[in-house]
mmCIF file with all atom_site columns, C-alpha atoms in Angstrom:
data_model
loop_
_atom_site.group_PDB
_atom_site.id
_atom_site.type_symbol
_atom_site.label_atom_id
_atom_site.label_alt_id
_atom_site.label_comp_id
_atom_site.label_asym_id
_atom_site.label_entity_id
_atom_site.label_seq_id
_atom_site.pdbx_PDB_ins_code
_atom_site.Cartn_x
_atom_site.Cartn_y
_atom_site.Cartn_z
_atom_site.occupancy
_atom_site.B_iso_or_equiv
_atom_site.pdbx_formal_charge
_atom_site.auth_seq_id
_atom_site.auth_comp_id
_atom_site.auth_asym_id
_atom_site.auth_atom_id
_atom_site.pdbx_PDB_model_num
ATOM 1   C CA . UNK A 1 1   ? 0.000   0.000   0.000   1.00 0.00 ? 17  UNK A CA 1
ATOM 2   C CA . UNK A 1 2   ? 1.105   3.541   -0.737  1.00 0.00 ? 18  UNK A CA 1
ATOM 3   C CA . UNK A 1 3   ? 0.636   5.706   2.362   1.00 0.00 ? 19  UNK A CA 1
ATOM 4   C CA . UNK A 1 4   ? 0.678   9.078   0.548   1.00 0.00 ? 20  UNK A CA 1
ATOM 5   C CA . UNK A 1 5   ? -2.677  9.829   -1.144  1.00 0.00 ? 21  UNK A CA 1
ATOM 6   C CA . UNK A 1 6   ? -1.111  11.697  -4.094  1.00 0.00 ? 22  UNK A CA 1
ATOM 7   C CA . UNK A 1 7   ? 1.221   8.761   -4.826  1.00 0.00 ? 23  UNK A CA 1
ATOM 8   C CA . UNK A 1 8   ? -1.644  6.268   -4.426  1.00 0.00 ? 24  UNK A CA 1
ATOM 9   C CA . UNK A 1 9   ? -3.750  8.323   -6.842  1.00 0.00 ? 25  UNK A CA 1
ATOM 10  C CA . UNK A 1 10  ? -0.913  8.263   -9.359  1.00 0.00 ? 26  UNK A CA 1
ATOM 11  C CA . UNK A 1 11  ? -0.708  4.466   -9.071  1.00 0.00 ? 27  UNK A CA 1
ATOM 12  C CA . UNK A 1 12  ? -4.500  4.239   -9.546  1.00 0.00 ? 28  UNK A CA 1
ATOM 13  C CA . UNK A 1 13  ? -4.430  6.431   -12.655 1.00 0.00 ? 29  UNK A CA 1
ATOM 14  C CA . UNK A 1 14  ? -1.595  4.330   -14.090 1.00 0.00 ? 30  UNK A CA 1
ATOM 15  C CA . UNK A 1 15  ? -3.546  1.151   -13.371 1.00 0.00 ? 31  UNK A CA 1
ATOM 16  C CA . UNK A 1 16  ? -6.596  2.595   -15.128 1.00 0.00 ? 32  UNK A CA 1
ATOM 17  C CA . UNK A 1 17  ? -4.462  3.530   -18.143 1.00 0.00 ? 33  UNK A CA 1
ATOM 18  C CA . UNK A 1 18  ? -2.989  0.006   -18.307 1.00 0.00 ? 34  UNK A CA 1
ATOM 19  C CA . UNK A 1 19  ? -6.496  -1.441  -18.074 1.00 0.00 ? 35  UNK A CA 1
ATOM 20  C CA . UNK A 1 20  ? -7.651  0.744   -20.969 1.00 0.00 ? 36  UNK A CA 1
ATOM 21  C CA . UNK A 1 21  ? -4.684  -0.359  -23.077 1.00 0.00 ? 37  UNK A CA 1
ATOM 22  C CA . UNK A 1 22  ? -5.307  -4.020  -22.209 1.00 0.00 ? 38  UNK A CA 1
ATOM 23  C CA . UNK A 1 23  ? -9.017  -3.746  -22.991 1.00 0.00 ? 39  UNK A CA 1
ATOM 24  C CA . UNK A 1 24  ? -8.325  -2.032  -26.315 1.00 0.00 ? 40  UNK A CA 1
ATOM 25  C CA . UNK A 1 25  ? -5.977  -4.831  -27.396 1.00 0.00 ? 41  UNK A CA 1
ATOM 26  C CA . UNK A 1 26  ? -7.890  -7.706  -25.820 1.00 0.00 ? 42  UNK A CA 1
ATOM 27  C CA . UNK A 1 27  ? -7.542  -10.998 -27.694 1.00 0.00 ? 43  UNK A CA 1
ATOM 28  C CA . UNK A 1 28  ? -10.349 -13.013 -26.102 1.00 0.00 ? 44  UNK A CA 1
ATOM 29  C CA . UNK A 1 29  ? -13.270 -12.691 -23.722 1.00 0.00 ? 45  UNK A CA 1
ATOM 30  C CA . UNK A 1 30  ? -11.158 -13.769 -20.738 1.00 0.00 ? 46  UNK A CA 1
ATOM 31  C CA . UNK A 1 31  ? -7.827  -12.341 -21.869 1.00 0.00 ? 47  UNK A CA 1
ATOM 32  C CA . UNK A 1 32  ? -5.417  -12.844 -18.934 1.00 0.00 ? 48  UNK A CA 1
ATOM 33  C CA . UNK A 1 33  ? -3.803  -9.441  -19.564 1.00 0.00 ? 49  UNK A CA 1
ATOM 34  C CA . UNK A 1 34  ? -7.183  -7.713  -19.173 1.00 0.00 ? 50  UNK A CA 1
ATOM 35  C CA . UNK A 1 35  ? -8.038  -9.779  -16.091 1.00 0.00 ? 51  UNK A CA 1
ATOM 36  C CA . UNK A 1 36  ? -4.712  -8.865  -14.479 1.00 0.00 ? 52  UNK A CA 1
ATOM 37  C CA . UNK A 1 37  ? -5.183  -5.195  -15.315 1.00 0.00 ? 53  UNK A CA 1
ATOM 38  C CA . UNK A 1 38  ? -8.709  -5.348  -13.883 1.00 0.00 ? 54  UNK A CA 1
ATOM 39  C CA . UNK A 1 39  ? -7.414  -6.733  -10.602 1.00 0.00 ? 55  UNK A CA 1
ATOM 40  C CA . UNK A 1 40  ? -4.632  -4.140  -10.516 1.00 0.00 ? 56  UNK A CA 1
ATOM 41  C CA . UNK A 1 41  ? -7.253  -1.372  -10.772 1.00 0.00 ? 57  UNK A CA 1
ATOM 42  C CA . UNK A 1 42  ? -9.194  -2.844  -7.848  1.00 0.00 ? 58  UNK A CA 1
ATOM 43  C CA . UNK A 1 43  ? -6.034  -3.166  -5.734  1.00 0.00 ? 59  UNK A CA 1
ATOM 44  C CA . UNK A 1 44  ? -4.854  0.350   -6.584  1.00 0.00 ? 60  UNK A CA 1
ATOM 45  C CA . UNK A 1 45  ? -8.281  1.770   -5.796  1.00 0.00 ? 61  UNK A CA 1
ATOM 46  C CA . UNK A 1 46  ? -8.328  0.103   -2.372  1.00 0.00 ? 62  UNK A CA 1
ATOM 47  C CA . UNK A 1 47  ? -4.846  1.468   -1.646  1.00 0.00 ? 63  UNK A CA 1
ATOM 48  C CA . UNK A 1 48  ? -5.949  4.966   -2.676  1.00 0.00 ? 64  UNK A CA 1
ATOM 49  C CA . UNK A 1 49  ? -9.079  4.808   -0.528  1.00 0.00 ? 65  UNK A CA 1
ATOM 50  C CA . UNK A 1 50  ? -7.018  3.582   2.445   1.00 0.00 ? 66  UNK A CA 1
ATOM 51  C CA . UNK A 1 51  ? -4.469  6.363   1.937   1.00 0.00 ? 67  UNK A CA 1
ATOM 52  C CA . UNK A 1 52  ? -7.257  8.968   1.899   1.00 0.00 ? 68  UNK A CA 1
ATOM 53  C CA . UNK A 1 53  ? -8.634  7.576   5.153   1.00 0.00 ? 69  UNK A CA 1
ATOM 54  C CA . UNK A 1 54  ? -5.234  7.459   6.830   1.00 0.00 ? 70  UNK A CA 1
ATOM 55  C CA . UNK A 1 55  ? -4.235  10.968  5.781   1.00 0.00 ? 71  UNK A CA 1
ATOM 56  C CA . UNK A 1 56  ? -7.513  12.887  5.860   1.00 0.00 ? 72  UNK A CA 1
ATOM 57  C CA . UNK A 1 57  ? -10.206 10.698  7.401   1.00 0.00 ? 73  UNK A CA 1
ATOM 58  C CA . UNK A 1 58  ? -12.026 10.686  4.052   1.00 0.00 ? 74  UNK A CA 1
ATOM 59  C CA . UNK A 1 59  ? -13.017 8.044   1.536   1.00 0.00 ? 75  UNK A CA 1
ATOM 60  C CA . UNK A 1 60  ? -14.339 8.055   -2.009  1.00 0.00 ? 76  UNK A CA 1
ATOM 61  C CA . UNK A 1 61  ? -18.011 7.338   -2.728  1.00 0.00 ? 77  UNK A CA 1
ATOM 62  C CA . UNK A 1 62  ? -16.932 4.054   -4.358  1.00 0.00 ? 78  UNK A CA 1
ATOM 63  C CA . UNK A 1 63  ? -16.514 0.545   -3.023  1.00 0.00 ? 79  UNK A CA 1
ATOM 64  C CA . UNK A 1 64  ? -14.804 -2.604  -4.312  1.00 0.00 ? 80  UNK A CA 1
ATOM 65  C CA . UNK A 1 65  ? -17.184 -5.553  -4.181  1.00 0.00 ? 81  UNK A CA 1
ATOM 66  C CA . UNK A 1 66  ? -16.219 -9.167  -4.557  1.00 0.00 ? 82  UNK A CA 1
ATOM 67  C CA . UNK A 1 67  ? -18.436 -11.549 -6.456  1.00 0.00 ? 83  UNK A CA 1
ATOM 68  C CA . UNK A 1 68  ? -18.751 -14.004 -3.587  1.00 0.00 ? 84  UNK A CA 1
ATOM 69  C CA . UNK A 1 69  ? -19.762 -11.360 -1.030  1.00 0.00 ? 85  UNK A CA 1
ATOM 70  C CA . UNK A 1 70  ? -22.516 -9.566  -2.894  1.00 0.00 ? 86  UNK A CA 1
ATOM 71  C CA . UNK A 1 71  ? -25.470 -11.273 -4.563  1.00 0.00 ? 87  UNK A CA 1
ATOM 72  C CA . UNK A 1 72  ? -26.257 -8.052  -6.434  1.00 0.00 ? 88  UNK A CA 1
ATOM 73  C CA . UNK A 1 73  ? -23.556 -9.059  -8.935  1.00 0.00 ? 89  UNK A CA 1
ATOM 74  C CA . UNK A 1 74  ? -26.266 -11.155 -10.608 1.00 0.00 ? 90  UNK A CA 1
ATOM 75  C CA . UNK A 1 75  ? -27.700 -7.875  -11.911 1.00 0.00 ? 91  UNK A CA 1
ATOM 76  C CA . UNK A 1 76  ? -24.494 -6.947  -13.743 1.00 0.00 ? 92  UNK A CA 1
ATOM 77  C CA . UNK A 1 77  ? -24.362 -7.317  -17.491 1.00 0.00 ? 93  UNK A CA 1
ATOM 78  C CA . UNK A 1 78  ? -21.662 -9.408  -19.116 1.00 0.00 ? 94  UNK A CA 1
ATOM 79  C CA . UNK A 1 79  ? -20.003 -12.660 -18.222 1.00 0.00 ? 95  UNK A CA 1
ATOM 80  C CA . UNK A 1 80  ? -16.814 -11.212 -16.755 1.00 0.00 ? 96  UNK A CA 1
ATOM 81  C CA . UNK A 1 81  ? -17.970 -11.550 -13.133 1.00 0.00 ? 97  UNK A CA 1
ATOM 82  C CA . UNK A 1 82  ? -20.090 -14.671 -13.378 1.00 0.00 ? 98  UNK A CA 1
ATOM 83  C CA . UNK A 1 83  ? -18.576 -17.813 -11.931 1.00 0.00 ? 99  UNK A CA 1
ATOM 84  C CA . UNK A 1 84  ? -15.315 -16.215 -10.798 1.00 0.00 ? 100 UNK A CA 1
ATOM 85  C CA . UNK A 1 85  ? -15.364 -15.842 -7.034  1.00 0.00 ? 101 UNK A CA 1
ATOM 86  C CA . UNK A 1 86  ? -12.187 -13.724 -7.061  1.00 0.00 ? 102 UNK A CA 1
ATOM 87  C CA . UNK A 1 87  ? -13.563 -11.044 -9.397  1.00 0.00 ? 103 UNK A CA 1
ATOM 88  C CA . UNK A 1 88  ? -14.203 -7.592  -8.001  1.00 0.00 ? 104 UNK A CA 1
ATOM 89  C CA . UNK A 1 89  ? -15.817 -4.477  -9.349  1.00 0.00 ? 105 UNK A CA 1
ATOM 90  C CA . UNK A 1 90  ? -15.899 -0.875  -8.253  1.00 0.00 ? 106 UNK A CA 1
ATOM 91  C CA . UNK A 1 91  ? -19.273 0.768   -7.739  1.00 0.00 ? 107 UNK A CA 1
ATOM 92  C CA . UNK A 1 92  ? -20.998 3.499   -5.813  1.00 0.00 ? 108 UNK A CA 1
ATOM 93  C CA . UNK A 1 93  ? -21.357 2.788   -2.157  1.00 0.00 ? 109 UNK A CA 1
ATOM 94  C CA . UNK A 1 94  ? -25.049 2.474   -1.302  1.00 0.00 ? 110 UNK A CA 1
ATOM 95  C CA . UNK A 1 95  ? -24.700 4.349   1.984   1.00 0.00 ? 111 UNK A CA 1
ATOM 96  C CA . UNK A 1 96  ? -22.915 7.298   0.419   1.00 0.00 ? 112 UNK A CA 1
ATOM 97  C CA . UNK A 1 97  ? -25.295 7.859   -2.501  1.00 0.00 ? 113 UNK A CA 1
ATOM 98  C CA . UNK A 1 98  ? -28.261 8.964   -0.374  1.00 0.00 ? 114 UNK A CA 1
ATOM 99  C CA . UNK A 1 99  ? -26.762 12.408  0.220   1.00 0.00 ? 115 UNK A CA 1
ATOM 100 C CA . UNK A 1 100 ? -25.726 13.046  -3.386  1.00 0.00 ? 116 UNK A CA 1
ATOM 101 C CA . UNK A 1 101 ? -27.722 15.612  -5.364  1.00 0.00 ? 117 UNK A CA 1
ATOM 102 C CA . UNK A 1 102 ? -26.736 15.012  -8.966  1.00 0.00 ? 118 UNK A CA 1
ATOM 103 C CA . UNK A 1 103 ? -28.983 17.771  -10.348 1.00 0.00 ? 119 UNK A CA 1
ATOM 104 C CA . UNK A 1 104 ? -27.170 20.494  -8.393  1.00 0.00 ? 120 UNK A CA 1
ATOM 105 C CA . UNK A 1 105 ? -23.729 19.138  -9.266  1.00 0.00 ? 121 UNK A CA 1
ATOM 106 C CA . UNK A 1 106 ? -24.391 19.548  -13.018 1.00 0.00 ? 122 UNK A CA 1
ATOM 107 C CA . UNK A 1 107 ? -25.041 23.307  -12.769 1.00 0.00 ? 123 UNK A CA 1
#
């Protein structure tokens, strides 16, 4: 884990860029390069969120879910998460979305 939030953010952005590159050059539905990049994004995000908490007592409005912990994954489109208990995805945290006012944020 990177303890400094700015450094953790940089690692997260790099992981997202590698994931984009892997997805753009994907050779099959379960391309191992894409799967690895996907997991790197989830790991980097968790490190960034932890660094924010440690440094500022803040978190992002996102959460990393694992397929075996959350039955709501059944609602996701695509086969990437089905049947793989180690797969994770990043989504809005249910508890944090209640206070968001998206209409005001677009003005």
